[in-house]
PDB file of C-alpha atoms in Angstrom:
ATOM      1  CA  MET A 459     -23.809 -39.290  13.545  1.00 48.00           C
ATOM      2  CA  GLY A 460     -21.876 -35.875  13.863  1.00 66.00           C
ATOM      3  CA  PHE A 461     -18.259 -36.175  15.762  1.00 71.00           C
ATOM      4  CA  ARG A 462     -19.091 -32.943  17.377  1.00 76.00           C
ATOM      5  CA  VAL A 463     -22.496 -35.197  18.925  1.00 85.00           C
ATOM      6  CA  ILE A 464     -19.932 -37.992  20.054  1.00 85.00           C
ATOM      7  CA  LYS A 465     -17.810 -35.525  21.580  1.00 83.00           C
ATOM      8  CA  THR A 466     -21.269 -34.012  23.327  1.00 86.00           C
ATOM      9  CA  ALA A 467     -22.114 -37.368  24.389  1.00 90.00           C
ATOM     10  CA  ILE A 468     -18.302 -38.028  26.056  1.00 89.00           C
ATOM     11  CA  ALA A 469     -17.936 -34.619  27.586  1.00 88.00           C
ATOM     12  CA  THR A 470     -21.475 -34.778  29.159  1.00 91.00           C
ATOM     13  CA  LEU A 471     -21.026 -38.054  30.527  1.00 91.00           C
ATOM     14  CA  MET A 472     -17.289 -36.928  31.912  1.00 91.00           C
ATOM     15  CA  ALA A 473     -18.759 -34.604  33.937  1.00 91.00           C
ATOM     16  CA  ILE A 474     -21.596 -36.278  35.587  1.00 92.00           C
ATOM     17  CA  LEU A 475     -19.427 -39.052  36.812  1.00 93.00           C
ATOM     18  CA  VAL A 476     -16.815 -36.636  38.035  1.00 93.00           C
ATOM     19  CA  ALA A 477     -19.731 -34.581  39.988  1.00 91.00           C
ATOM     20  CA  ASP A 478     -21.411 -37.781  40.991  1.00 90.00           C
ATOM     21  CA  ALA A 479     -18.128 -39.122  42.604  1.00 92.00           C
ATOM     22  CA  LEU A 480     -16.929 -35.715  44.047  1.00 91.00           C
ATOM     23  CA  GLY A 481     -20.099 -35.730  45.679  1.00 90.00           C
ATOM     24  CA  VAL A 482     -21.175 -31.907  44.136  1.00 89.00           C
ATOM     25  CA  THR A 483     -24.887 -31.519  44.742  1.00 87.00           C
ATOM     26  CA  GLY A 484     -26.931 -32.432  41.226  1.00 85.00           C
ATOM     27  CA  PRO A 485     -24.508 -33.873  38.970  1.00 88.00           C
ATOM     28  CA  LEU A 486     -26.737 -33.866  36.049  1.00 89.00           C
ATOM     29  CA  SER A 487     -26.394 -29.577  35.969  1.00 88.00           C
ATOM     30  CA  ALA A 488     -22.562 -30.475  35.435  1.00 88.00           C
ATOM     31  CA  GLY A 489     -23.377 -32.564  32.264  1.00 90.00           C
ATOM     32  CA  LEU A 490     -26.003 -29.832  31.338  1.00 88.00           C
ATOM     33  CA  LEU A 491     -22.765 -27.313  31.192  1.00 88.00           C
ATOM     34  CA  ALA A 492     -20.728 -29.591  29.090  1.00 89.00           C
ATOM     35  CA  VAL A 493     -23.249 -29.599  26.613  1.00 89.00           C
ATOM     36  CA  LEU A 494     -23.169 -26.506  26.124  1.00 84.00           C
ATOM     37  CA  GLY A 495     -19.610 -26.182  26.104  1.00 83.00           C
ATOM     38  CA  VAL A 496     -18.650 -28.169  23.474  1.00 82.00           C
ATOM     39  CA  ASP A 497     -17.235 -26.652  20.321  1.00 77.00           C
ATOM     40  CA  VAL A 498     -16.296 -27.319  16.807  1.00 72.00           C
ATOM     41  CA  THR A 499     -12.353 -26.210  16.992  1.00 73.00           C
ATOM     42  CA  ARG A 500     -10.035 -26.020  20.295  1.00 76.00           C
ATOM     43  CA  LYS A 501      -8.888 -22.265  19.557  1.00 76.00           C
ATOM     44  CA  ARG A 502     -12.747 -21.563  19.627  1.00 76.00           C
ATOM     45  CA  SER A 503     -13.883 -23.910  22.419  1.00 80.00           C
ATOM     46  CA  ILE A 504     -10.878 -21.897  25.115  1.00 83.00           C
ATOM     47  CA  LYS A 505     -12.724 -18.640  23.813  1.00 83.00           C
ATOM     48  CA  THR A 506     -16.623 -19.540  24.543  1.00 85.00           C
ATOM     49  CA  ILE A 507     -15.818 -21.462  27.434  1.00 88.00           C
ATOM     50  CA  SER A 508     -13.859 -19.112  29.080  1.00 89.00           C
ATOM     51  CA  ALA A 509     -16.116 -16.525  27.798  1.00 89.00           C
ATOM     52  CA  ARG A 510     -19.608 -18.966  29.461  1.00 90.00           C
ATOM     53  CA  PHE A 511     -17.315 -19.017  32.924  1.00 91.00           C
ATOM     54  CA  PHE A 512     -16.857 -15.592  33.490  1.00 92.00           C
ATOM     55  CA  ALA A 513     -20.351 -14.781  32.144  1.00 92.00           C
ATOM     56  CA  SER A 514     -21.857 -17.001  35.013  1.00 90.00           C
ATOM     57  CA  LEU A 515     -19.483 -15.362  37.500  1.00 92.00           C
ATOM     58  CA  LEU A 516     -20.692 -12.210  36.493  1.00 93.00           C
ATOM     59  CA  GLY A 517     -24.364 -13.405  36.425  1.00 91.00           C
ATOM     60  CA  LEU A 518     -24.193 -14.510  39.847  1.00 91.00           C
ATOM     61  CA  VAL A 519     -23.148 -11.269  41.112  1.00 92.00           C
ATOM     62  CA  PHE A 520     -26.291  -9.981  40.001  1.00 92.00           C
ATOM     63  CA  ALA A 521     -28.022 -12.652  40.674  1.00 91.00           C
ATOM     64  CA  CYS A 522     -26.799 -12.442  44.536  1.00 91.00           C
ATOM     65  CA  VAL A 523     -27.329  -8.662  44.843  1.00 91.00           C
ATOM     66  CA  LEU A 524     -31.260  -8.809  43.356  1.00 91.00           C
ATOM     67  CA  PHE A 525     -32.527 -11.912  44.870  1.00 90.00           C
ATOM     68  CA  GLU A 526     -30.985 -10.135  48.094  1.00 88.00           C
ATOM     69  CA  MET A 527     -32.612  -6.744  48.318  1.00 90.00           C
ATOM     70  CA  LEU A 528     -35.902  -8.079  45.946  1.00 90.00           C
ATOM     71  CA  GLY A 529     -36.150 -11.394  47.104  1.00 89.00           C
ATOM     72  CA  PHE A 530     -37.062 -14.656  45.141  1.00 88.00           C
ATOM     73  CA  HIS A 531     -39.880 -14.126  43.022  1.00 89.00           C
ATOM     74  CA  TYR A 532     -40.705 -14.674  39.607  1.00 90.00           C
ATOM     75  CA  TRP A 533     -40.155 -11.132  38.158  1.00 92.00           C
ATOM     76  CA  VAL A 534     -37.279 -10.356  39.795  1.00 91.00           C
ATOM     77  CA  LEU A 535     -35.913 -12.826  37.224  1.00 91.00           C
ATOM     78  CA  ALA A 536     -37.420 -10.521  34.097  1.00 93.00           C
ATOM     79  CA  ILE A 537     -35.188  -7.975  36.233  1.00 93.00           C
ATOM     80  CA  TYR A 538     -31.865 -10.120  35.945  1.00 92.00           C
ATOM     81  CA  ILE A 539     -32.544 -10.484  32.260  1.00 92.00           C
ATOM     82  CA  LEU A 540     -32.725  -6.512  31.348  1.00 93.00           C
ATOM     83  CA  VAL A 541     -29.694  -5.939  33.868  1.00 92.00           C
ATOM     84  CA  ALA A 542     -27.412  -8.710  33.791  1.00 91.00           C
ATOM     85  CA  PHE A 543     -27.659  -9.522  29.791  1.00 92.00           C
ATOM     86  CA  PRO A 544     -26.948  -6.289  28.435  1.00 92.00           C
ATOM     87  CA  ALA A 545     -23.714  -6.363  30.855  1.00 92.00           C
ATOM     88  CA  ILE A 546     -22.373  -9.731  29.763  1.00 91.00           C
ATOM     89  CA  ALA A 547     -22.680  -8.638  26.299  1.00 91.00           C
ATOM     90  CA  ARG A 548     -20.694  -5.254  26.972  1.00 91.00           C
ATOM     91  CA  ALA A 549     -17.996  -7.811  28.628  1.00 90.00           C
ATOM     92  CA  ASN A 550     -17.706  -9.377  25.836  1.00 88.00           C
ATOM     93  CA  PHE A 551     -19.139 -12.411  27.397  1.00 89.00           C
ATOM     94  CA  LYS A 552     -21.814 -12.744  25.151  1.00 87.00           C
ATOM     95  CA  GLU A 553     -21.290 -16.364  24.265  1.00 84.00           C
ATOM     96  CA  GLY A 554     -21.949 -16.838  28.569  1.00 87.00           C
ATOM     97  CA  ILE A 555     -25.868 -15.707  28.594  1.00 90.00           C
ATOM     98  CA  VAL A 556     -26.893 -19.129  27.878  1.00 89.00           C
ATOM     99  CA  THR A 557     -25.001 -20.629  30.623  1.00 88.00           C
ATOM    100  CA  SER A 558     -24.703 -18.146  33.085  1.00 90.00           C
ATOM    101  CA  SER A 559     -28.758 -18.190  33.021  1.00 90.00           C
ATOM    102  CA  VAL A 560     -28.751 -22.033  33.834  1.00 88.00           C
ATOM    103  CA  VAL A 561     -26.511 -21.168  36.700  1.00 90.00           C
ATOM    104  CA  VAL A 562     -28.807 -18.084  37.953  1.00 90.00           C
ATOM    105  CA  PHE A 563     -31.663 -20.484  37.550  1.00 89.00           C
ATOM    106  CA  ARG A 564     -30.376 -22.793  39.529  1.00 87.00           C
ATOM    107  CA  VAL A 565     -29.820 -20.707  42.588  1.00 88.00           C
ATOM    108  CA  TYR A 566     -33.430 -19.765  42.188  1.00 88.00           C
ATOM    109  CA  GLY A 567     -34.374 -22.637  42.644  1.00 86.00           C
ATOM    110  CA  ASN A 568     -32.697 -22.920  45.892  1.00 82.00           C
ATOM    111  CA  GLY A 569     -35.033 -20.439  47.338  1.00 82.00           C
ATOM    112  CA  SER A 570     -31.572 -18.842  49.237  1.00 82.00           C
ATOM    113  CA  ILE A 571     -28.025 -17.762  48.757  1.00 84.00           C
ATOM    114  CA  THR A 572     -25.627 -19.463  50.787  1.00 85.00           C
ATOM    115  CA  MET A 573     -21.661 -19.573  50.323  1.00 88.00           C
ATOM    116  CA  GLN A 574     -22.544 -23.846  49.996  1.00 87.00           C
ATOM    117  CA  SER A 575     -25.124 -23.224  47.041  1.00 86.00           C
ATOM    118  CA  LEU A 576     -22.671 -20.429  45.590  1.00 89.00           C
ATOM    119  CA  TRP A 577     -19.732 -22.459  46.068  1.00 91.00           C
ATOM    120  CA  THR A 578     -21.728 -25.759  44.517  1.00 90.00           C
ATOM    121  CA  GLN A 579     -22.470 -23.281  41.257  1.00 89.00           C
ATOM    122  CA  ILE A 580     -18.829 -22.899  40.659  1.00 91.00           C
ATOM    123  CA  GLU A 581     -17.640 -26.333  41.057  1.00 91.00           C
ATOM    124  CA  LEU A 582     -20.362 -27.780  38.622  1.00 91.00           C
ATOM    125  CA  LEU A 583     -19.134 -24.784  36.230  1.00 91.00           C
ATOM    126  CA  VAL A 584     -15.565 -25.793  36.592  1.00 92.00           C
ATOM    127  CA  ILE A 585     -16.848 -29.726  36.000  1.00 92.00           C
ATOM    128  CA  GLY A 586     -18.976 -29.112  33.574  1.00 90.00           C
ATOM    129  CA  LEU A 587     -16.999 -26.764  30.834  1.00 90.00           C
ATOM    130  CA  GLY A 588     -14.022 -28.105  32.211  1.00 90.00           C
ATOM    131  CA  SER A 589     -15.212 -31.905  30.977  1.00 90.00           C
ATOM    132  CA  ALA A 590     -15.760 -30.022  27.020  1.00 88.00           C
ATOM    133  CA  LEU A 591     -12.748 -28.380  27.440  1.00 87.00           C
ATOM    134  CA  ILE A 592     -10.698 -31.403  27.798  1.00 88.00           C
ATOM    135  CA  VAL A 593     -12.678 -33.190  25.300  1.00 86.00           C
ATOM    136  CA  ASN A 594     -12.382 -30.580  23.165  1.00 81.00           C
ATOM    137  CA  LEU A 595      -8.343 -30.068  23.234  1.00 78.00           C
ATOM    138  CA  ALA A 596      -7.794 -33.852  23.525  1.00 77.00           C
ATOM    139  CA  TYR A 597      -8.833 -34.460  19.899  1.00 66.00           C
ATOM    140  CA  MET A 598     -10.055 -32.874  16.385  1.00 65.00           C
ATOM    141  CA  PRO A 599     -10.888 -34.782  13.337  1.00 63.00           C
ATOM    142  CA  ARG A 600      -7.849 -33.914  11.206  1.00 68.00           C
ATOM    143  CA  ALA A 601      -9.344 -31.767   8.009  1.00 69.00           C
ATOM    144  CA  SER A 602      -5.844 -32.422   5.973  1.00 74.00           C
ATOM    145  CA  ASP A 603      -8.262 -35.439   4.270  1.00 77.00           C
ATOM    146  CA  GLN A 604     -10.868 -33.391   3.685  1.00 81.00           C
ATOM    147  CA  MET A 605      -9.449 -30.533   1.862  1.00 84.00           C
ATOM    148  CA  VAL A 606      -7.380 -32.383  -0.028  1.00 86.00           C
ATOM    149  CA  GLU A 607     -10.708 -34.280  -1.652  1.00 89.00           C
ATOM    150  CA  ILE A 608     -12.292 -30.359  -2.156  1.00 90.00           C
ATOM    151  CA  ARG A 609      -9.121 -29.400  -3.786  1.00 89.00           C
ATOM    152  CA  LYS A 610      -9.120 -32.486  -6.347  1.00 90.00           C
ATOM    153  CA  ARG A 611     -12.542 -31.433  -6.659  1.00 92.00           C
ATOM    154  CA  VAL A 612     -11.691 -28.012  -7.757  1.00 92.00           C
ATOM    155  CA  ASP A 613      -8.847 -28.801  -9.868  1.00 91.00           C
ATOM    156  CA  LYS A 614     -11.351 -31.268 -11.293  1.00 92.00           C
ATOM    157  CA  GLN A 615     -13.706 -28.139 -11.995  1.00 93.00           C
ATOM    158  CA  PHE A 616     -11.024 -25.898 -13.527  1.00 93.00           C
ATOM    159  CA  SER A 617      -9.486 -28.930 -15.998  1.00 93.00           C
ATOM    160  CA  ILE A 618     -13.208 -28.965 -17.422  1.00 93.00           C
ATOM    161  CA  ILE A 619     -13.663 -25.103 -17.699  1.00 93.00           C
ATOM    162  CA  PHE A 620     -10.169 -25.371 -19.374  1.00 93.00           C
ATOM    163  CA  SER A 621     -11.340 -27.687 -21.510  1.00 92.00           C
ATOM    164  CA  LYS A 622     -14.188 -25.659 -22.580  1.00 92.00           C
ATOM    165  CA  ILE A 623     -12.772 -22.440 -23.090  1.00 91.00           C
ATOM    166  CA  ALA A 624     -10.247 -24.162 -25.767  1.00 91.00           C
ATOM    167  CA  GLU A 625     -13.440 -25.461 -27.208  1.00 91.00           C
ATOM    168  CA  SER A 626     -15.122 -22.409 -27.275  1.00 89.00           C
ATOM    169  CA  LEU A 627     -12.272 -20.678 -29.096  1.00 89.00           C
ATOM    170  CA  ARG A 628     -11.940 -23.522 -31.989  1.00 88.00           C
ATOM    171  CA  ASN A 629     -15.691 -23.291 -32.191  1.00 88.00           C
ATOM    172  CA  PRO A 630     -17.469 -19.768 -31.586  1.00 83.00           C
ATOM    173  CA  ASP A 631     -20.602 -21.426 -32.174  1.00 81.00           C
ATOM    174  CA  ASP A 632     -20.170 -23.543 -28.907  1.00 79.00           C
ATOM    175  CA  ILE A 633     -22.698 -23.346 -26.504  1.00 77.00           C
ATOM    176  CA  TRP A 634     -21.577 -23.936 -22.776  1.00 80.00           C
ATOM    177  CA  ASP A 635     -23.475 -23.030 -19.652  1.00 80.00           C
ATOM    178  CA  GLY A 636     -21.005 -22.379 -17.390  1.00 80.00           C
ATOM    179  CA  LYS A 637     -22.367 -24.611 -14.497  1.00 88.00           C
ATOM    180  CA  GLU A 638     -18.235 -25.913 -13.900  1.00 89.00           C
ATOM    181  CA  ILE A 639     -17.866 -22.484 -12.812  1.00 90.00           C
ATOM    182  CA  ILE A 640     -21.032 -21.888 -10.203  1.00 91.00           C
ATOM    183  CA  GLU A 641     -19.870 -25.593  -8.885  1.00 92.00           C
ATOM    184  CA  ALA A 642     -15.871 -24.514  -8.294  1.00 92.00           C
ATOM    185  CA  GLY A 643     -16.813 -21.262  -6.464  1.00 92.00           C
ATOM    186  CA  LYS A 644     -18.857 -23.747  -4.210  1.00 93.00           C
ATOM    187  CA  GLU A 645     -16.092 -25.968  -3.840  1.00 92.00           C
ATOM    188  CA  ILE A 646     -13.648 -22.945  -2.979  1.00 92.00           C
ATOM    189  CA  ARG A 647     -16.130 -21.394  -0.341  1.00 92.00           C
ATOM    190  CA  LYS A 648     -15.895 -24.688   1.336  1.00 90.00           C
ATOM    191  CA  GLY A 649     -12.367 -25.472   1.180  1.00 89.00           C
ATOM    192  CA  LYS A 650     -12.054 -21.775   2.709  1.00 87.00           C
ATOM    193  CA  GLU A 651     -13.813 -22.397   5.740  1.00 85.00           C
ATOM    194  CA  ALA A 652     -12.548 -25.966   6.013  1.00 84.00           C
ATOM    195  CA  ALA A 653      -9.142 -24.408   6.273  1.00 84.00           C
ATOM    196  CA  HIS A 654     -10.125 -21.911   8.500  1.00 79.00           C
ATOM    197  CA  ARG A 655     -11.253 -24.703  10.878  1.00 78.00           C
ATOM    198  CA  ALA A 656      -8.274 -26.260  10.763  1.00 78.00           C
ATOM    199  CA  MET A 657      -6.167 -23.472  11.572  1.00 75.00           C
ATOM    200  CA  GLU A 658      -8.219 -23.044  14.389  1.00 70.00           C
ATOM    201  CA  ASN A 659      -7.513 -26.564  15.589  1.00 69.00           C
ATOM    202  CA  GLN A 660      -3.495 -25.577  15.420  1.00 69.00           C
ATOM    203  CA  MET A 661      -2.990 -24.043  18.783  1.00 61.00           C
ATOM    204  CA  LEU A 662       1.148 -23.577  18.677  1.00 59.00           C
ATOM    205  CA  HIS A 663       1.735 -23.489  14.762  1.00 62.00           C
ATOM    206  CA  PRO A 664      -0.940 -22.923  12.450  1.00 61.00           C
ATOM    207  CA  ASP A 665      -0.421 -23.933   9.094  1.00 68.00           C
ATOM    208  CA  GLU A 666      -1.530 -21.325   6.398  1.00 75.00           C
ATOM    209  CA  THR A 667      -0.891 -23.549   2.831  1.00 80.00           C
ATOM    210  CA  TRP A 668      -4.359 -24.750   3.014  1.00 82.00           C
ATOM    211  CA  SER A 669      -5.749 -21.019   3.174  1.00 84.00           C
ATOM    212  CA  ILE A 670      -3.644 -19.656   1.170  1.00 84.00           C
ATOM    213  CA  TYR A 671      -4.276 -22.264  -1.465  1.00 85.00           C
ATOM    214  CA  PHE A 672      -7.865 -21.834  -1.433  1.00 88.00           C
ATOM    215  CA  TYR A 673      -7.588 -18.379  -1.140  1.00 88.00           C
ATOM    216  CA  MET A 674      -5.212 -18.217  -5.088  1.00 88.00           C
ATOM    217  CA  ARG A 675      -7.944 -20.279  -6.297  1.00 90.00           C
ATOM    218  CA  LYS A 676     -10.470 -17.858  -5.720  1.00 91.00           C
ATOM    219  CA  GLU A 677      -8.393 -14.785  -7.125  1.00 91.00           C
ATOM    220  CA  GLN A 678      -7.591 -17.870 -10.197  1.00 91.00           C
ATOM    221  CA  LEU A 679     -11.682 -17.803 -10.593  1.00 92.00           C
ATOM    222  CA  GLU A 680     -11.959 -14.228 -10.402  1.00 92.00           C
ATOM    223  CA  SER A 681      -9.667 -13.969 -13.746  1.00 91.00           C
ATOM    224  CA  ILE A 682     -11.295 -17.273 -15.317  1.00 91.00           C
ATOM    225  CA  GLN A 683     -14.694 -15.387 -15.240  1.00 91.00           C
ATOM    226  CA  ASN A 684     -12.742 -12.256 -16.932  1.00 91.00           C
ATOM    227  CA  MET A 685     -11.272 -14.825 -19.417  1.00 91.00           C
ATOM    228  CA  MET A 686     -14.616 -15.701 -20.190  1.00 89.00           C
ATOM    229  CA  GLN A 687     -15.686 -12.478 -21.392  1.00 88.00           C
ATOM    230  CA  LEU A 688     -12.651 -12.022 -23.400  1.00 89.00           C
ATOM    231  CA  VAL A 689     -13.927 -15.426 -24.942  1.00 88.00           C
ATOM    232  CA  SER A 690     -17.487 -14.280 -25.959  1.00 86.00           C
ATOM    233  CA  HIS A 691     -15.714 -11.563 -28.001  1.00 85.00           C
ATOM    234  CA  VAL A 692     -14.067 -14.302 -30.279  1.00 85.00           C
ATOM    235  CA  TYR A 693     -17.031 -14.814 -32.185  1.00 81.00           C
ATOM    236  CA  ARG A 694     -15.019 -16.182 -35.698  1.00 82.00           C
ATOM    237  CA  LYS A 695     -12.707 -18.526 -36.352  1.00 81.00           C
ATOM    238  CA  LEU A 696      -9.167 -17.273 -36.795  1.00 81.00           C
ATOM    239  CA  PRO A 697      -5.375 -19.392 -36.476  1.00 83.00           C
ATOM    240  CA  GLN A 698      -4.833 -17.139 -33.513  1.00 85.00           C
ATOM    241  CA  ALA A 699      -7.696 -18.216 -31.544  1.00 85.00           C
ATOM    242  CA  ASP A 700      -6.452 -22.188 -32.482  1.00 87.00           C
ATOM    243  CA  ASP A 701      -3.218 -21.456 -30.889  1.00 88.00           C
ATOM    244  CA  VAL A 702      -4.183 -20.188 -27.920  1.00 89.00           C
ATOM    245  CA  ALA A 703      -6.715 -23.102 -27.698  1.00 90.00           C
ATOM    246  CA  GLU A 704      -3.397 -25.505 -27.480  1.00 91.00           C
ATOM    247  CA  LEU A 705      -2.456 -23.624 -24.002  1.00 91.00           C
ATOM    248  CA  PHE A 706      -5.792 -24.046 -22.249  1.00 91.00           C
ATOM    249  CA  ASP A 707      -5.560 -27.621 -23.607  1.00 91.00           C
ATOM    250  CA  GLN A 708      -2.702 -27.654 -21.871  1.00 91.00           C
ATOM    251  CA  LEU A 709      -3.487 -26.103 -18.697  1.00 91.00           C
ATOM    252  CA  SER A 710      -6.410 -28.491 -18.239  1.00 91.00           C
ATOM    253  CA  ARG A 711      -4.371 -31.491 -17.810  1.00 90.00           C
ATOM    254  CA  ASP A 712      -1.613 -29.122 -15.688  1.00 89.00           C
ATOM    255  CA  VAL A 713      -4.184 -27.780 -13.186  1.00 88.00           C
ATOM    256  CA  THR A 714      -4.413 -31.381 -11.601  1.00 86.00           C
ATOM    257  CA  GLU A 715      -0.860 -31.019 -10.907  1.00 84.00           C
ATOM    258  CA  GLU A 716       0.039 -30.051  -7.081  1.00 78.00           C
ATOM    259  CA  ILE A 717       3.633 -28.207  -8.347  1.00 80.00           C
ATOM    260  CA  TYR A 718       3.614 -25.545 -10.937  1.00 80.00           C
ATOM    261  CA  THR A 719       4.988 -27.380 -13.910  1.00 81.00           C
ATOM    262  CA  GLY A 720       5.343 -24.182 -15.855  1.00 84.00           C
ATOM    263  CA  ARG A 721       4.483 -26.373 -19.033  1.00 88.00           C
ATOM    264  CA  THR A 722       1.614 -23.506 -19.882  1.00 88.00           C
ATOM    265  CA  GLU A 723       3.762 -20.543 -19.313  1.00 88.00           C
ATOM    266  CA  PHE A 724       6.402 -21.774 -21.790  1.00 89.00           C
ATOM    267  CA  LEU A 725       3.916 -22.264 -24.355  1.00 89.00           C
ATOM    268  CA  LEU A 726       2.425 -19.079 -23.766  1.00 89.00           C
ATOM    269  CA  SER A 727       5.758 -17.070 -23.576  1.00 89.00           C
ATOM    270  CA  ARG A 728       6.834 -18.728 -27.198  1.00 90.00           C
ATOM    271  CA  LEU A 729       3.063 -17.880 -28.422  1.00 87.00           C
ATOM    272  CA  GLU A 730       3.846 -14.548 -27.728  1.00 86.00           C
ATOM    273  CA  GLU A 731       6.851 -14.051 -29.834  1.00 87.00           C
ATOM    274  CA  GLU A 732       4.751 -15.904 -32.683  1.00 85.00           C
ATOM    275  CA  PHE A 733       2.398 -13.583 -32.451  1.00 82.00           C
ATOM    276  CA  LYS A 734       4.567 -10.373 -32.986  1.00 82.00           C
ATOM    277  CA  ARG A 735       6.082 -11.753 -35.926  1.00 83.00           C
ATOM    278  CA  MET A 736       2.595 -12.168 -37.498  1.00 81.00           C
ATOM    279  CA  GLU A 737       1.355  -9.838 -39.889  1.00 81.00           C
ATOM    280  CA  LEU A 738      -1.000  -6.729 -38.641  1.00 81.00           C
ATOM    281  CA  PRO A 739      -5.095  -7.352 -39.055  1.00 76.00           C
ATOM    282  CA  ALA A 740      -6.181  -7.113 -42.445  1.00 77.00           C
ATOM    283  CA  THR A 741     -10.480  -6.355 -41.375  1.00 82.00           C
ATOM    284  CA  ARG A 742     -11.480  -3.805 -38.382  1.00 87.00           C
ATOM    285  CA  GLU A 743     -13.529  -7.411 -37.381  1.00 85.00           C
ATOM    286  CA  GLU A 744     -10.410  -9.408 -36.731  1.00 81.00           C
ATOM    287  CA  PHE A 745      -8.346  -6.691 -35.240  1.00 87.00           C
ATOM    288  CA  GLU A 746     -11.512  -6.757 -32.854  1.00 86.00           C
ATOM    289  CA  ILE A 747     -11.066 -10.871 -32.414  1.00 83.00           C
ATOM    290  CA  ARG A 748      -7.295 -10.356 -31.991  1.00 85.00           C
ATOM    291  CA  SER A 749      -7.246  -7.873 -29.704  1.00 90.00           C
ATOM    292  CA  ALA A 750      -9.613  -9.745 -27.532  1.00 89.00           C
ATOM    293  CA  ILE A 751      -7.252 -13.112 -28.019  1.00 88.00           C
ATOM    294  CA  LEU A 752      -3.969 -10.733 -26.780  1.00 88.00           C
ATOM    295  CA  GLN A 753      -5.791  -9.780 -23.709  1.00 91.00           C
ATOM    296  CA  LEU A 754      -7.136 -13.396 -22.805  1.00 90.00           C
ATOM    297  CA  ASN A 755      -3.212 -13.871 -23.147  1.00 90.00           C
ATOM    298  CA  ARG A 756      -2.793 -11.489 -20.891  1.00 91.00           C
ATOM    299  CA  GLU A 757      -5.590 -12.371 -18.408  1.00 92.00           C
ATOM    300  CA  LEU A 758      -3.976 -16.449 -19.077  1.00 91.00           C
ATOM    301  CA  SER A 759      -0.748 -14.847 -17.927  1.00 91.00           C
ATOM    302  CA  LEU A 760      -2.094 -13.120 -14.689  1.00 90.00           C
ATOM    303  CA  TYR A 761      -3.843 -16.331 -13.837  1.00 90.00           C
ATOM    304  CA  LEU A 762      -0.470 -18.383 -14.087  1.00 89.00           C
ATOM    305  CA  LYS A 763       1.301 -16.026 -11.982  1.00 88.00           C
ATOM    306  CA  LEU A 764      -1.245 -16.658  -9.556  1.00 86.00           C
ATOM    307  CA  ALA A 765      -0.360 -20.322  -9.346  1.00 83.00           C
ATOM    308  CA  LYS A 766       3.200 -19.760  -9.721  1.00 81.00           C
ATOM    309  CA  LYS A 767       3.436 -17.476  -6.469  1.00 76.00           C
ATOM    310  CA  ASN A 768       2.019 -20.058  -4.253  1.00 67.00           C
ATOM    311  CA  LYS A 769       2.740 -23.308  -6.142  1.00 62.00           C
ATOM    312  CA  ALA A 770       5.980 -25.253  -5.562  1.00 45.00           C
ATOM    313  CA  PRO A 771       7.952 -24.510  -8.892  1.00 42.00           C
ATOM    314  CA  THR A 772      10.321 -27.025 -10.761  1.00 42.00           C
ATOM    315  CA  SER A 773      13.313 -25.928 -12.673  1.00 41.00           C
ATOM    316  CA  VAL A 774      13.743 -24.199 -16.127  1.00 42.00           C
ATOM    317  CA  ALA A 775      15.111 -27.482 -17.575  1.00 39.00           C
ATOM    318  CA  ALA A 776      12.362 -29.970 -15.832  1.00 42.00           C
ATOM    319  CA  ARG A 777       9.582 -27.740 -17.755  1.00 44.00           C
ATOM    320  CA  LYS A 778      11.811 -27.762 -20.795  1.00 46.00           C
ATOM    321  CA  ALA A 779      11.954 -31.481 -20.588  1.00 43.00           C
ATOM    322  CA  ALA A 780       8.737 -31.598 -20.145  1.00 44.00           C
ATOM    323  CA  ILE A 781       7.460 -29.613 -22.859  1.00 43.00           C
ATOM    324  CA  ALA A 782       9.627 -31.664 -25.169  1.00 44.00           C
ATOM    325  CA  SER A 783       8.025 -34.493 -24.070  1.00 42.00           C
ATOM    326  CA  LYS A 784       4.743 -33.774 -25.259  1.00 41.00           C
TER     327      LYS A 784
END
């Protein structure tokens, strides 16, 4: 049973009891309006309930004019739909079309238009939609725990990916289906959706931390896909490939850290200096492979910049101490 179902049940019961206690005719209609008013986030709830309320008022205006001019006939309802629905949509109250229809059909069912019947519909609107709004604003489940779990799954997939890249560099004949990249993409999309819902539930000071994190992971996944293309060009085992494989081994451990440790960045910087002191390739084949390895290092540097920008960095001293402890 979803939490939204529980909120809907509470809002419906509240609306019916309040309408009945106030002696409003048709308390069950207040419950139906409450069902239509429950939404998934606080901000969306305010927006959609407002749209439903004002769409219903606009619908009542059209209904009063049409019923007074043409009478209470079934075909008048069809004319109401043809006239009122486009007007409500143009007024940016599209979410309230169904709610307005419920109210107008109740007026039609009464067979007459009086100030008392119109006031009753407004009372039902206020009670039904108000109950839904109160329930929506009162409590929304915390999404932080869910996003922490998603983050762990993303980090785990990234860790596996980097380990696989290291294996491919050490053994070019190694075959990897790359399913972890697909799984990581799915988890990142889930994380972005959960982060968006969390921000929609924060009324005053929305926290963008999780949105930034999952956006960073999306950019890094694109960088990883570029790395995979470069790794495919390393078709022969070279000492330089083994050296870069050690970087990815380190990164497979660092990626699960909540802070930016800088270990891989430090190793990459040191390895780049070593590459500069190496002799030039002796054959064209070696030149092509080492060129791909060099581009792979540059793509890795871009990946690390993204992580460094959006994770809390440790001090340089802490990085060197971490390297020395390995």
